[in-house]
Every structure is written in C-alpha cells, then in structure tokens.
Coordinates of C-alpha atoms and ligand atoms in Angstrom, one line a residue:
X1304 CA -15.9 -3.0 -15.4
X1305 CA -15.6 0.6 -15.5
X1306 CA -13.9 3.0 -13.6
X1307 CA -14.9 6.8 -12.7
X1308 CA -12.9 9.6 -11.8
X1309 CA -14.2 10.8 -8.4
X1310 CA -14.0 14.2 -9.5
X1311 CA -15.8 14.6 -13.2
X1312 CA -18.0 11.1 -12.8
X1313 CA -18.5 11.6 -16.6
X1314 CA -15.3 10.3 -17.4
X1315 CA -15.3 6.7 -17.2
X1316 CA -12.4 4.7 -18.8
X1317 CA -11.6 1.0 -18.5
X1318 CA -9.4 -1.0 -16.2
X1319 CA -6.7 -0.6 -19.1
X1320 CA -6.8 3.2 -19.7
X1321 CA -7.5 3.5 -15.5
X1322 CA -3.8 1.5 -14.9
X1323 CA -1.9 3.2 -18.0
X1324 CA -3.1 6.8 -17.3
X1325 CA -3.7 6.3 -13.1
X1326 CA -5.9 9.5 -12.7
X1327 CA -8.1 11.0 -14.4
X1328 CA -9.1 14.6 -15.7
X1329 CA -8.1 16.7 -12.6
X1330 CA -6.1 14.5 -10.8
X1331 CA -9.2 12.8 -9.8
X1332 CA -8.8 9.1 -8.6
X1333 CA -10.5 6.3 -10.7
X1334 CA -13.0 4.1 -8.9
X1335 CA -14.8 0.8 -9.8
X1336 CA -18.4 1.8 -11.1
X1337 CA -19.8 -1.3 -9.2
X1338 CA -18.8 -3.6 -5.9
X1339 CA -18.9 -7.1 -7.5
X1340 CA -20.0 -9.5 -4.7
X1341 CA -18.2 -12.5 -3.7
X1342 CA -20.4 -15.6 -3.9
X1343 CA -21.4 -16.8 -0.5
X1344 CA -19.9 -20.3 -1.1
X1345 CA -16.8 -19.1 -1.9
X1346 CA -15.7 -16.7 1.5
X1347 CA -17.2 -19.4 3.3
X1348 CA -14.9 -22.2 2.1
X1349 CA -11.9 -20.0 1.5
X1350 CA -9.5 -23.2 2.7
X1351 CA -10.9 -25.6 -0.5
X1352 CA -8.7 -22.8 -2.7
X1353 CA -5.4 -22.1 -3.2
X1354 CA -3.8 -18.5 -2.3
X1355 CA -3.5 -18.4 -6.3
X1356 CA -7.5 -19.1 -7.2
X1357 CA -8.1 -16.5 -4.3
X1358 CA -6.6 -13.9 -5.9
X1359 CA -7.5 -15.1 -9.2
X1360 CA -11.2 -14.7 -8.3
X1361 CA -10.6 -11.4 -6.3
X1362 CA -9.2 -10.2 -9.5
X1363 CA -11.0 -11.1 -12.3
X1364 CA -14.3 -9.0 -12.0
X1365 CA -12.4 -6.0 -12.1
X1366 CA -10.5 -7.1 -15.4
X1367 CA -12.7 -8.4 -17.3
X1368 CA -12.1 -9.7 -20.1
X1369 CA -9.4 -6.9 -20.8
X1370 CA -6.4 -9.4 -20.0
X1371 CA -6.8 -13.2 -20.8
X1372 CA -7.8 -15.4 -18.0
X1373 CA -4.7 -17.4 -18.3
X1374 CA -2.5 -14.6 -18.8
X1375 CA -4.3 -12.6 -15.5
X1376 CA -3.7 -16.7 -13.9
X1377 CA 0.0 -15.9 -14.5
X1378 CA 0.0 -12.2 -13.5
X1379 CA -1.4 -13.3 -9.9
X1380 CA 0.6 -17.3 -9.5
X1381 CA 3.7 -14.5 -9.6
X1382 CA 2.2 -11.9 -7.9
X1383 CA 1.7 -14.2 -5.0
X1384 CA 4.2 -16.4 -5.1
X1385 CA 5.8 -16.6 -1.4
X1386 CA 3.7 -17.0 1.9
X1387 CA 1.6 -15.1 3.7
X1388 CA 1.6 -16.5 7.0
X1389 CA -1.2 -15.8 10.1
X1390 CA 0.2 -16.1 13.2
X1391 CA -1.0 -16.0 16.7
X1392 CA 1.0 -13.3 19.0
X1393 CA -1.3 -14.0 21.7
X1394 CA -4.8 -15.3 22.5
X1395 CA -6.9 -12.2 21.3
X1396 CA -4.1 -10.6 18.4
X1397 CA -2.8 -12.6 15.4
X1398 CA -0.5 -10.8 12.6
X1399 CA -0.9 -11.3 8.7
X1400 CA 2.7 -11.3 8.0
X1401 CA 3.0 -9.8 4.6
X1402 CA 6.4 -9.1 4.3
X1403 CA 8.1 -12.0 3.4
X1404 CA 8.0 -10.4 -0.9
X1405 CA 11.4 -9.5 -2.5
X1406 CA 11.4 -6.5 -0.6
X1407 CA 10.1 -8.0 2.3
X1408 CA 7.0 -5.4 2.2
X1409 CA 3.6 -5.7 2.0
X1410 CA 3.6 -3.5 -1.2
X1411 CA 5.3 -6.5 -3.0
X1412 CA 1.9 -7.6 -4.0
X1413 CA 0.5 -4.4 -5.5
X1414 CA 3.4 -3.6 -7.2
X1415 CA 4.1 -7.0 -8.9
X1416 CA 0.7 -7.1 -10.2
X1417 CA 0.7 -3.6 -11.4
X1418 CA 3.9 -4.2 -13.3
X1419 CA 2.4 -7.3 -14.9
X1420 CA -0.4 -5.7 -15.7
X1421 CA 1.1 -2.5 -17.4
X1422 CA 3.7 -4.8 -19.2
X1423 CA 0.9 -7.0 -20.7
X1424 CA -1.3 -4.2 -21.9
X1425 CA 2.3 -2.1 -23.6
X1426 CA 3.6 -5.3 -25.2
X1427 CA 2.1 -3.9 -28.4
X1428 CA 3.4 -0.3 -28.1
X1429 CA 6.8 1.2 -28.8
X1430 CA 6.3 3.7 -26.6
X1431 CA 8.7 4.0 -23.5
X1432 CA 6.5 4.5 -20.2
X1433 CA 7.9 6.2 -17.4
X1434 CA 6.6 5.2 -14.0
X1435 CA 7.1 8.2 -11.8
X1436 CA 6.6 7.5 -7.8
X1437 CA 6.9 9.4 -4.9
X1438 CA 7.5 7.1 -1.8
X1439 CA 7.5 7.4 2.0
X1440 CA 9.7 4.5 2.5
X1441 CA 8.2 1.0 0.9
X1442 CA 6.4 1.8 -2.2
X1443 CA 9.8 2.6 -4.2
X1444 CA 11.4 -0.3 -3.6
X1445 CA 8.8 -2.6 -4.3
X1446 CA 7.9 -0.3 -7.2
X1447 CA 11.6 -0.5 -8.6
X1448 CA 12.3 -4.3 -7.9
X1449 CA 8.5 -5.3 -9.6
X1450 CA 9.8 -3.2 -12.8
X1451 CA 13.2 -3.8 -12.4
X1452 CA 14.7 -5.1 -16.2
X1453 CA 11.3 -4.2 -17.7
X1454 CA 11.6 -3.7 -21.6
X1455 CA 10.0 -0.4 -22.1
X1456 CA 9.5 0.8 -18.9
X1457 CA 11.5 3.5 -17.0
X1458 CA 11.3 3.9 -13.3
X1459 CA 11.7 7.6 -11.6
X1460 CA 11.3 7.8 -7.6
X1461 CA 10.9 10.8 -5.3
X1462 CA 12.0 10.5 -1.7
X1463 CA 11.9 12.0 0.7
X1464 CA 15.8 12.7 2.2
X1465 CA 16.8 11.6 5.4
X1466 CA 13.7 10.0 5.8
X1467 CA 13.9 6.6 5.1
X1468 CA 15.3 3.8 6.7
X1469 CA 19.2 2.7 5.4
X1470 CA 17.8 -0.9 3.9
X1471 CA 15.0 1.3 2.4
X1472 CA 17.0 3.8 0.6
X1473 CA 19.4 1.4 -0.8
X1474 CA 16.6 -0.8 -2.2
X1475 CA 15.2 2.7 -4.0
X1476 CA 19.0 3.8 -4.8
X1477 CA 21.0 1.0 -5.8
X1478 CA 19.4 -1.0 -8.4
X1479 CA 20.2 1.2 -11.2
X1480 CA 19.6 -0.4 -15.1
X1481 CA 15.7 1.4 -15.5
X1482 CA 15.3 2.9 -12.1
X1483 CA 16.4 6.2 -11.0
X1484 CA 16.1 8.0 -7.7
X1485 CA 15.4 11.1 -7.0
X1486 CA 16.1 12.7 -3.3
X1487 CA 13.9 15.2 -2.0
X1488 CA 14.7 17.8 0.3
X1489 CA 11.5 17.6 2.1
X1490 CA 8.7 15.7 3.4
X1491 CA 7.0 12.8 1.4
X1492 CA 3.9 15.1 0.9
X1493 CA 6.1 17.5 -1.0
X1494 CA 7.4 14.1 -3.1
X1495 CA 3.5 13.5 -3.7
X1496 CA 3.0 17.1 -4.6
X1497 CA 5.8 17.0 -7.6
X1498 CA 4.2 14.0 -8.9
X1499 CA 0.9 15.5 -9.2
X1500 CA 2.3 18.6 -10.7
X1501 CA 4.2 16.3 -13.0
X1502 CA 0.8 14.7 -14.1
X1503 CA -0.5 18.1 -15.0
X1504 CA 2.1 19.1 -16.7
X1505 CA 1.3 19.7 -20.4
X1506 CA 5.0 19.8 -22.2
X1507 CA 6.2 17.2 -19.7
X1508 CA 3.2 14.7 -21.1
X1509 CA 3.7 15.8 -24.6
X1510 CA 7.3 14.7 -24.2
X1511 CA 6.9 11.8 -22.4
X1512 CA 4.4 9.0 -21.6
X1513 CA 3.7 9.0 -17.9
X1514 CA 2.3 6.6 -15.3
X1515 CA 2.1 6.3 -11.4
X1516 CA 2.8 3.5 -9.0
X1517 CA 1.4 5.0 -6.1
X1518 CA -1.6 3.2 -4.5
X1519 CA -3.7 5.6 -6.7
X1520 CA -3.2 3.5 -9.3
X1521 CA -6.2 0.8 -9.5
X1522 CA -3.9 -2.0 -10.7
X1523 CA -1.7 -1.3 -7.4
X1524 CA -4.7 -0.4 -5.2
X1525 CA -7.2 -3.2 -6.1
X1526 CA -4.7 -6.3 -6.0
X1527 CA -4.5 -5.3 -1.9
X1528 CA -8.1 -6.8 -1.7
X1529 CA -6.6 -10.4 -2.0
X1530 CA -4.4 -9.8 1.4
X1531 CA -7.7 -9.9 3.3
X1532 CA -8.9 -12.8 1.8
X1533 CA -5.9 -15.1 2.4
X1534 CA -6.0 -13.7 6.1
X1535 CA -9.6 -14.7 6.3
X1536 CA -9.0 -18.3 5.1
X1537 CA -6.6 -18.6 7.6
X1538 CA -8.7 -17.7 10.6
X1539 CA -11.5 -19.5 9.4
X1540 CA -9.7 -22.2 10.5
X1541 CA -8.9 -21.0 14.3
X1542 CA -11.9 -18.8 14.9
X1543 CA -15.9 -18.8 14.8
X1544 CA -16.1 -15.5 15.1
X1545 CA -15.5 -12.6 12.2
X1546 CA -12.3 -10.9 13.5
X1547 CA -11.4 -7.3 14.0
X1548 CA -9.0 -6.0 11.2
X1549 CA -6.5 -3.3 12.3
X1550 CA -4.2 -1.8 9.2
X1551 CA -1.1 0.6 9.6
X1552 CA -2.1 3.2 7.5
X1553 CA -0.5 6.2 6.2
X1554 CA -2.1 6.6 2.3
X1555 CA -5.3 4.6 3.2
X1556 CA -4.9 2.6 0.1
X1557 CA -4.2 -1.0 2.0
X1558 CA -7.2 -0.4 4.6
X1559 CA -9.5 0.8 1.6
X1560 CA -9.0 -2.0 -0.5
X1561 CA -9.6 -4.1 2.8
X1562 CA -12.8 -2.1 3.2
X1563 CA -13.4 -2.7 -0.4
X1564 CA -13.4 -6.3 0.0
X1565 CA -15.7 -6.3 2.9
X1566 CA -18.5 -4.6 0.9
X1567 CA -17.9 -6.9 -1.8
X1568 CA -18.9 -9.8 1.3
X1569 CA -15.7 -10.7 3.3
X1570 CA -16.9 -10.8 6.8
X1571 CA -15.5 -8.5 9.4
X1572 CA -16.3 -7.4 12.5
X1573 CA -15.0 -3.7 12.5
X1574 CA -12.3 -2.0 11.2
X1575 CA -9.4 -0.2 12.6
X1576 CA -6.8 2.7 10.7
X1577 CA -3.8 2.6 13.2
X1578 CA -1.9 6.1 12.6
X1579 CA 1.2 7.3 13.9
X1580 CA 1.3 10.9 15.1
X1581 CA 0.1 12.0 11.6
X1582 CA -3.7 11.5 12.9
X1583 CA -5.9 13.2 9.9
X1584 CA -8.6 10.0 10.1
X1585 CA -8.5 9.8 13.9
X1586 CA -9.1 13.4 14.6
X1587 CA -11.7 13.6 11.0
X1588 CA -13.7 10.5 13.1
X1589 CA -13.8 13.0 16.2
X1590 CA -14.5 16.2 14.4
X1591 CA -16.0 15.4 11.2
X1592 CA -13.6 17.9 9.7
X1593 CA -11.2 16.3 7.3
X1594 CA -8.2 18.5 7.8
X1595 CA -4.9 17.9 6.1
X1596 CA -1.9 18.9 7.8
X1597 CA 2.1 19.0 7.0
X1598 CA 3.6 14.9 7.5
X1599 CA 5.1 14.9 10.7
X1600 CA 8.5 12.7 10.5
X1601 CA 8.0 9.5 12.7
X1602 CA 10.1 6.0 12.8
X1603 CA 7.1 4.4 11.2
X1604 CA 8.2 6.4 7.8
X1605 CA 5.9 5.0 5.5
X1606 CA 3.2 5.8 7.1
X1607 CA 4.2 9.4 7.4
X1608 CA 1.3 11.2 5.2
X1609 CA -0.6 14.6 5.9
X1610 CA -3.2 14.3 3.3
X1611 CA -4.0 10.5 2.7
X1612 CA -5.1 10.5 -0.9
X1613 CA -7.0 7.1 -0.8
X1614 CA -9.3 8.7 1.8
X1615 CA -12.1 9.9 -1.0
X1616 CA -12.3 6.8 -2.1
X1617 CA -13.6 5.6 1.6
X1618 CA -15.9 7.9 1.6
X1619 CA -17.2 7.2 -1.6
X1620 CA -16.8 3.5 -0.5
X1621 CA -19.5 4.7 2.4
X1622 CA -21.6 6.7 0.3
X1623 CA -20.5 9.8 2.4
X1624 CA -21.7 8.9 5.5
X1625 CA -19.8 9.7 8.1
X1626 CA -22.4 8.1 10.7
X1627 CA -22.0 4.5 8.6
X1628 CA -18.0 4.9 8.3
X1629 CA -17.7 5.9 12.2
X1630 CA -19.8 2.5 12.5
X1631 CA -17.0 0.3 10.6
X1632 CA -13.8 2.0 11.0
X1633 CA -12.6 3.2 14.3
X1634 CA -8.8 5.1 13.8
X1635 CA -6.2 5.5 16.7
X1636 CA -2.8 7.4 16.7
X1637 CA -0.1 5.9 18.4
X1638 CA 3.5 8.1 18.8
X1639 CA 6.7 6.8 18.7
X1640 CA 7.4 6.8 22.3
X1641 CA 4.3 4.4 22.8
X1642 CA 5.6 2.6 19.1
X1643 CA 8.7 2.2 20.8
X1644 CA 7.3 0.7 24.3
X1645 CA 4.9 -1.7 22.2
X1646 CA 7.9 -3.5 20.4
X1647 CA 9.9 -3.9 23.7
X1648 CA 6.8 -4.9 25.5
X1649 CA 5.3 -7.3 22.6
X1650 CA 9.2 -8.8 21.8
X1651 CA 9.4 -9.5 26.1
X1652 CA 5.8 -11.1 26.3
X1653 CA 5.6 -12.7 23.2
X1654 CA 9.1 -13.1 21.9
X1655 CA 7.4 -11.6 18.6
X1656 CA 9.5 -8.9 16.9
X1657 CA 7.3 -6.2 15.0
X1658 CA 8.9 -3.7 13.0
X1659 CA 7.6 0.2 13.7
X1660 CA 4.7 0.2 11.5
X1661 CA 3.4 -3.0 12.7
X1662 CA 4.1 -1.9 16.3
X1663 CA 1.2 0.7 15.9
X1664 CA -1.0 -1.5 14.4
X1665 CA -0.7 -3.8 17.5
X1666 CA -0.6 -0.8 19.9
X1667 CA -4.4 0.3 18.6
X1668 CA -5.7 -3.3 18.2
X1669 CA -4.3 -3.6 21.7
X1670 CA -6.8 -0.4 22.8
X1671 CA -9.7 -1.3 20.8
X1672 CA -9.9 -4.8 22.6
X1673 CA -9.5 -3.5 25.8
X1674 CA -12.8 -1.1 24.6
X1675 CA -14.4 -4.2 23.6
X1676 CA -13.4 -7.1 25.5
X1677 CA -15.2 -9.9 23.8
X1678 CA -13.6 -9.3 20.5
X1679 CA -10.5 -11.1 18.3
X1680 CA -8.7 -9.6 15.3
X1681 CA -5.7 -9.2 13.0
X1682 CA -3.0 -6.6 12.3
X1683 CA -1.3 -6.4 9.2
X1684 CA 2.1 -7.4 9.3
X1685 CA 3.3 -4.8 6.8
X1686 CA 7.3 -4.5 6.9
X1687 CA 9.8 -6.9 8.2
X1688 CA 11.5 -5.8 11.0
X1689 CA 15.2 -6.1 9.5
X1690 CA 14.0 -3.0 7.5
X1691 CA 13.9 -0.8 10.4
X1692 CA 16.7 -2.3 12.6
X1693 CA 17.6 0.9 14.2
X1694 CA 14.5 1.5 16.2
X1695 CA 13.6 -2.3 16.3
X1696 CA 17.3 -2.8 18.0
X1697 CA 17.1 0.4 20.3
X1698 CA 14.0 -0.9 21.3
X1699 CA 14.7 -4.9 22.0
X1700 CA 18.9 -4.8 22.2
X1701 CA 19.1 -7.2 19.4
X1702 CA 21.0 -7.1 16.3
X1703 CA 18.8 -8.5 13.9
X1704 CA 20.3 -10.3 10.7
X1705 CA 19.8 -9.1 7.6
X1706 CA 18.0 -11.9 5.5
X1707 CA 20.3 -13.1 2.6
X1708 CA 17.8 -11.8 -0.1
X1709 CA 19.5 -8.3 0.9
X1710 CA 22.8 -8.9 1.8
X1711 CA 23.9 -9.0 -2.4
X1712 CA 22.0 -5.5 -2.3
X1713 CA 23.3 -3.5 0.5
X1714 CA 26.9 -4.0 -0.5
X1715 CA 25.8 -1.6 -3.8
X1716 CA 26.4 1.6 -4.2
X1717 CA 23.9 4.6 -3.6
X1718 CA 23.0 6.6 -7.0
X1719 CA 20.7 9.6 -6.5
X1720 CA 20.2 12.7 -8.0
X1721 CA 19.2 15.5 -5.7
X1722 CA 15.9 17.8 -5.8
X1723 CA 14.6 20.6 -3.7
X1724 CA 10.7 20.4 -3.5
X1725 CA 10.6 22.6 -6.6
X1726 CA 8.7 21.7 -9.1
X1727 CA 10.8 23.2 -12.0
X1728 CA 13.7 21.0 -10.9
X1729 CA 11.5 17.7 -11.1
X1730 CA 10.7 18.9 -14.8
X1731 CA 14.0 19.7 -15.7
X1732 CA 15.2 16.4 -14.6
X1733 CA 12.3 14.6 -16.4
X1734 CA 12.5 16.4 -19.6
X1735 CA 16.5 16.8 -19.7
X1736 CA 16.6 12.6 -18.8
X1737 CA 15.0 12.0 -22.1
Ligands
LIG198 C1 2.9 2.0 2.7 C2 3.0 1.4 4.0 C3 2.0 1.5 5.0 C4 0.7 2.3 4.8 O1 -0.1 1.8 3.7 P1 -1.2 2.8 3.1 O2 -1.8 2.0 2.0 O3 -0.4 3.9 2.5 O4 -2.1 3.2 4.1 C5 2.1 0.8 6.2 N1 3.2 0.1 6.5 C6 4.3 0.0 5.6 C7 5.4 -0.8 6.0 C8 4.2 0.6 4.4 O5 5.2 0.5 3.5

C-alpha cells in the first residue's frame, strides 16, 4: 500500500516512511492510495473471530508485507489486549466502552500500535527518534505510557495549561524516564501549531530525528478502524438492523477511520460527529463553509479543537462531495450546560455514568433518534469517567474511585517545563534538550 500526501499527490511513500516521517512535504497528511474492501463473509460473521484476527485483518492490507505477519500478529494481540465491551444504556442507545486501556482512553489503541510499529521498523537504526505531541487531554498520556521505557525513543508533549483534567495531566507529567512535558500557555490549537512549526523546522530536523503521535500519523489513525469492527460483532448479535454510529469528536481522526472502515464495507446506517461548543463540522454541514475558529475551553477537553486536522481526509474519504458527506454524517454541538444535564439525567435513568465526552456523544445520538424514530445506534465510549471526576461528581454527587491502575500514579510528582505559545521557545527547548 501506498500513501499520498493530500497536498503534493506526487509524493507517495510507504506505510513505513508514512509512520516514521507522519506528514509529508508541506505538512500535508498521508492517505491510503486505495480502500481495500473487507470480504463479505468476513463483516458478516464477525462473532466466528476473535477481537485479535479482527484487527489482524483490519490491519494487514495497509502493511503489507512491510512488517512480518507474525510480528504485525504480536503488534495487534498487545495492542488489544483488554476488553472492549458493548453495552446497552437503554433500548435504542448502546456504548462501545473503549476506555478500559492503561490509560483508560480510547487512544490506548492507536497509540500502542503506533509505538509497536515505530519500534519494529527502528530496531535496526541507532538513531534516537523523538516523538513530539501536542495533546488536548488523552492523546499524551496514552502517547507517553505506549512509549514509555522505549529503547531509542524520546517522548516530548505540548499541553495545553490549565486545561486538562488532574488524572490527565499527571498521566502526561509524571512518568518521567523518556517522556517530557511541556506546558503551554494557551489553547491546544496553539500546542498543534508549535508542532507543525517544529516539523518545518530545518535546523531543528537537521539536529534531530522527529516523529508525531497525533492522529495524523497513519499508524495511530488507521489502527482506530478496528474499534468499529469489534463494535459491530457485538451488535450483530442483539440487532438486525445496521446501527447509527455517533463519535465524540474533536480532531476527526476516531470518526474518519470509522468512516474509513465503512467504505471499506462495514455496514452502517449513518454517521454522527457529536461536537462540544467547538462546532466547525456542524456549522461546515449547514453552510458549506469550512471555517476554523479559535478552540473554545469546554469540560469535554479533548475534544476542544478549532481546526480539526483529520477533516481533509473526510473529504477526500467522500471525494469532495459535500452532498454525499451531508448524506452519511450528520454533526451536532452540544455545550456544557446540556453536557452536564445529560450525565445527571443518563446516571438517574439509567444508572450509567458517562464521562464528558461521552455525555455529548449520547446527547446528539439522543437528537438524532428523536429525528429519526425508527433507528438504533452506538456512541463511542471514549474516556472513563474517573478521568473527569470533577464535572462527572458536580453533575451526579458521587465520588467516584479511582481505579487501582492509577492510584500508584497519582501519588507522583508533576515534572513540566513551561512554554508560552512561542515558537522560538519550543525550539530552544528541543534543540538545548539534545
Ligand atoms: C481525543 C479524544 C476525542 C476526540 O477524538 P478525535 O479523533 O480527535 O476526534 C474524544 N474523546 C476523548 C476522551 C478523547 O481523548
């Protein structure tokens, strides 16, 4: 398989190059050259495989033959190595829970097999790789526990201060060893910006040899795929009917790859972006215009974005055509009053506790069925609740535990090093670290 950048097709590099160098010329994002179709027989007998040959075959078209199949077997056995449930919150809305990873975030998966897959393919090279990240909330710690200890491998993430949840920031913060964390003073977008700059930078990548974890990355993007196909073999079994898959999005990476998978065959019914107040996608499916704006702080942090990067890679997914992509994807934006009201009113009805992110998620599937009565569907369960327990507890009065997994964790101290949104700062760091 080959990828090409979205912004110079001409460049096309394999799915090595694509995960070591992340973008291509121009900061352009790779994309697969082709949509390799799932045989028929397998989405329709999902259950007859285990979660492991699931993402082994979601996987293996995209590699190739450019990591062994036994060693890509052992990539994706521990990339998805603890359960994704499906559970039923009421008749028409179940939940994916994805959140039950080391960090107990959906972005577990991506980053696992990213860090697998950039491991494998450096084994041979004595070159130190830095990782640099800019995260809204999730993606560093799930970045800097998959590449936690890695020989080789040096971990830099940009947050944004103030902005992420307690359990969040000490997952980015404390680890120490090969991650380092840099806080931002500003807004995730401006932690994005840095990176890119950072990317462009030619002393910088003289000096040093630099990747990305961000869900631009193929090997973090395309892994997401497989969440939708372990949902899908579990509502095979409780439903006739293709359901109606409703994503939390922020970067559009999750609900792209989900997309992704359905043109490569995996049956859905529609799809829904579910946005906090930072509504790009709902007001571009209104307008047609496609206007970024400044990331609005909301308690569903990681999904605070202004200019959602993976969006060009929809509409390349949709062959630019706004009419087809208004046909699949329908977007909401929920704020976090109604965020708020949806946990308290879910937890009451349902005894189910979502976490912020989640909360929206349920709040637009909510709409959407009320639009369209006769319909079922799935959110994605993207962040436990425990990660957010100050709104989560506002909302429900209930102390929630913290799961064991992070008690060792949150007894660790904070190390940061702090950065205004400058970009001479970020190099200086970079440059003066090694
Ligand atoms: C990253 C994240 C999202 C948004 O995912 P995108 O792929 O950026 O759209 C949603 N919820 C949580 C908890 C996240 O960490």
């Amino acid at each position: 398989m080959k990828y090409y950048n979205l912004k110079d097709k001409f460049e096309a590099v394999d799915f090595k190059t694509a995960t070591i160098k992340s973008q291509g010329k121009d900061k352009g994002l790779f994309f697969p050259e082709n949509i390799p179709q799932f045989e028929e027989d397998f989405i329709t007998n999902l259950s007859q495989y285990s979660d492991q040959e699931i993402a082994y075959r979601c996987m293996k078209d995209f590699v190739g033959d450019e990591i062994p199949s036994e060693v890509l077997q052992t990539i994706v056995d521990e990339t998805v190595n603890f359960e994704i449930p499906l559970k039923k919150i009421n008749d028409t809305i179940s939940v994916l829970e994805l959140f039950h990873g080391p960090t107990l975030a959906f972005k577990d998966i991506g980053a696992r097999f990213m860090s697998r897959c950039l491991s494998y393919f450096l084994k041979d090279q004595n070159k130190k790789v830095t990782v640099l990240v800019a995260t809204s909330g999730d993606t560093g710690g799930a970045v800097a526990h998959g590449f936690y200890d890695l020989p080789g491998i040096e971990v830099v993430i940009l947050y944004p201060k103030n902005r992420v949840s307690h359990v969040q920031e000490k997952q980015l913060t404390a680890l120490g060893k090969n991650i380092f964390a840099l806080e931002v003073n500003g807004s995730f977008d401006d932690c994005q910006n840095l990176v890119k700059q950072a990317f462009s930078d030619e002393e910088i990548n003289n000096r040093l040899f630099l990747t990305s974890a961000n869900s631009i990355n193929i090997a973090r993007w395309l892994p997401q795929q497989i969440y939708y196909l372990l949902a899908l073999k579990q509502w095979q079994s409780i439903e006739q009917k293709a359901p109606v898959i409703c994503v939390p999005s922020g970067n559009f990476g999750n609900i792209c790859a989900g997309l992704l998978a359905h043109f490569r065959g995996l049956p859905a019914e529609h799809f829904i972006a579910a946005c906090n107040s930072n509504d790009i996608i709902p007001e571009y499916l209104q307008t047609k215009n496609f206007k970024p704006k400044e990331a609005l702080p909301t308690l569903s942090n990681a999904m605070d974005v202004g200019n959602p990067s993976n969006f060009v890679r929809i509409l390349e997914l949709f062959g630019h055509q706004f009419d087809s992509f208004k046909n699949k994807v329908s977007a909401y934006s929920t704020d976090d009053t109604d965020t708020m009201n949806t946990i308290k009113e879910v937890y009451k009805k349902y005894n189910y506790i979502l976490d912020p992110h989640t909360a929206v998620a349920f709040a637009s599937l909510k709409q959407y069925l009320e639009e369209n009565p006769d319909k079922k569907g799935f959110i994605l369960g993207t962040a436990h609740p425990v990660k957010f327990p100050e709104a989560v507890e506002k909302a429900i009065h209930l102390e929630i535990d913290i799961p064991e997994a992070l008690n060792d964790l949150m007894t660790k101290e904070k190390k940061t090093v702090e950065i205004n949104p400058d970009f001479e700062e970020l190099r200086r760091f970079l440059l003066h670290q090694n």
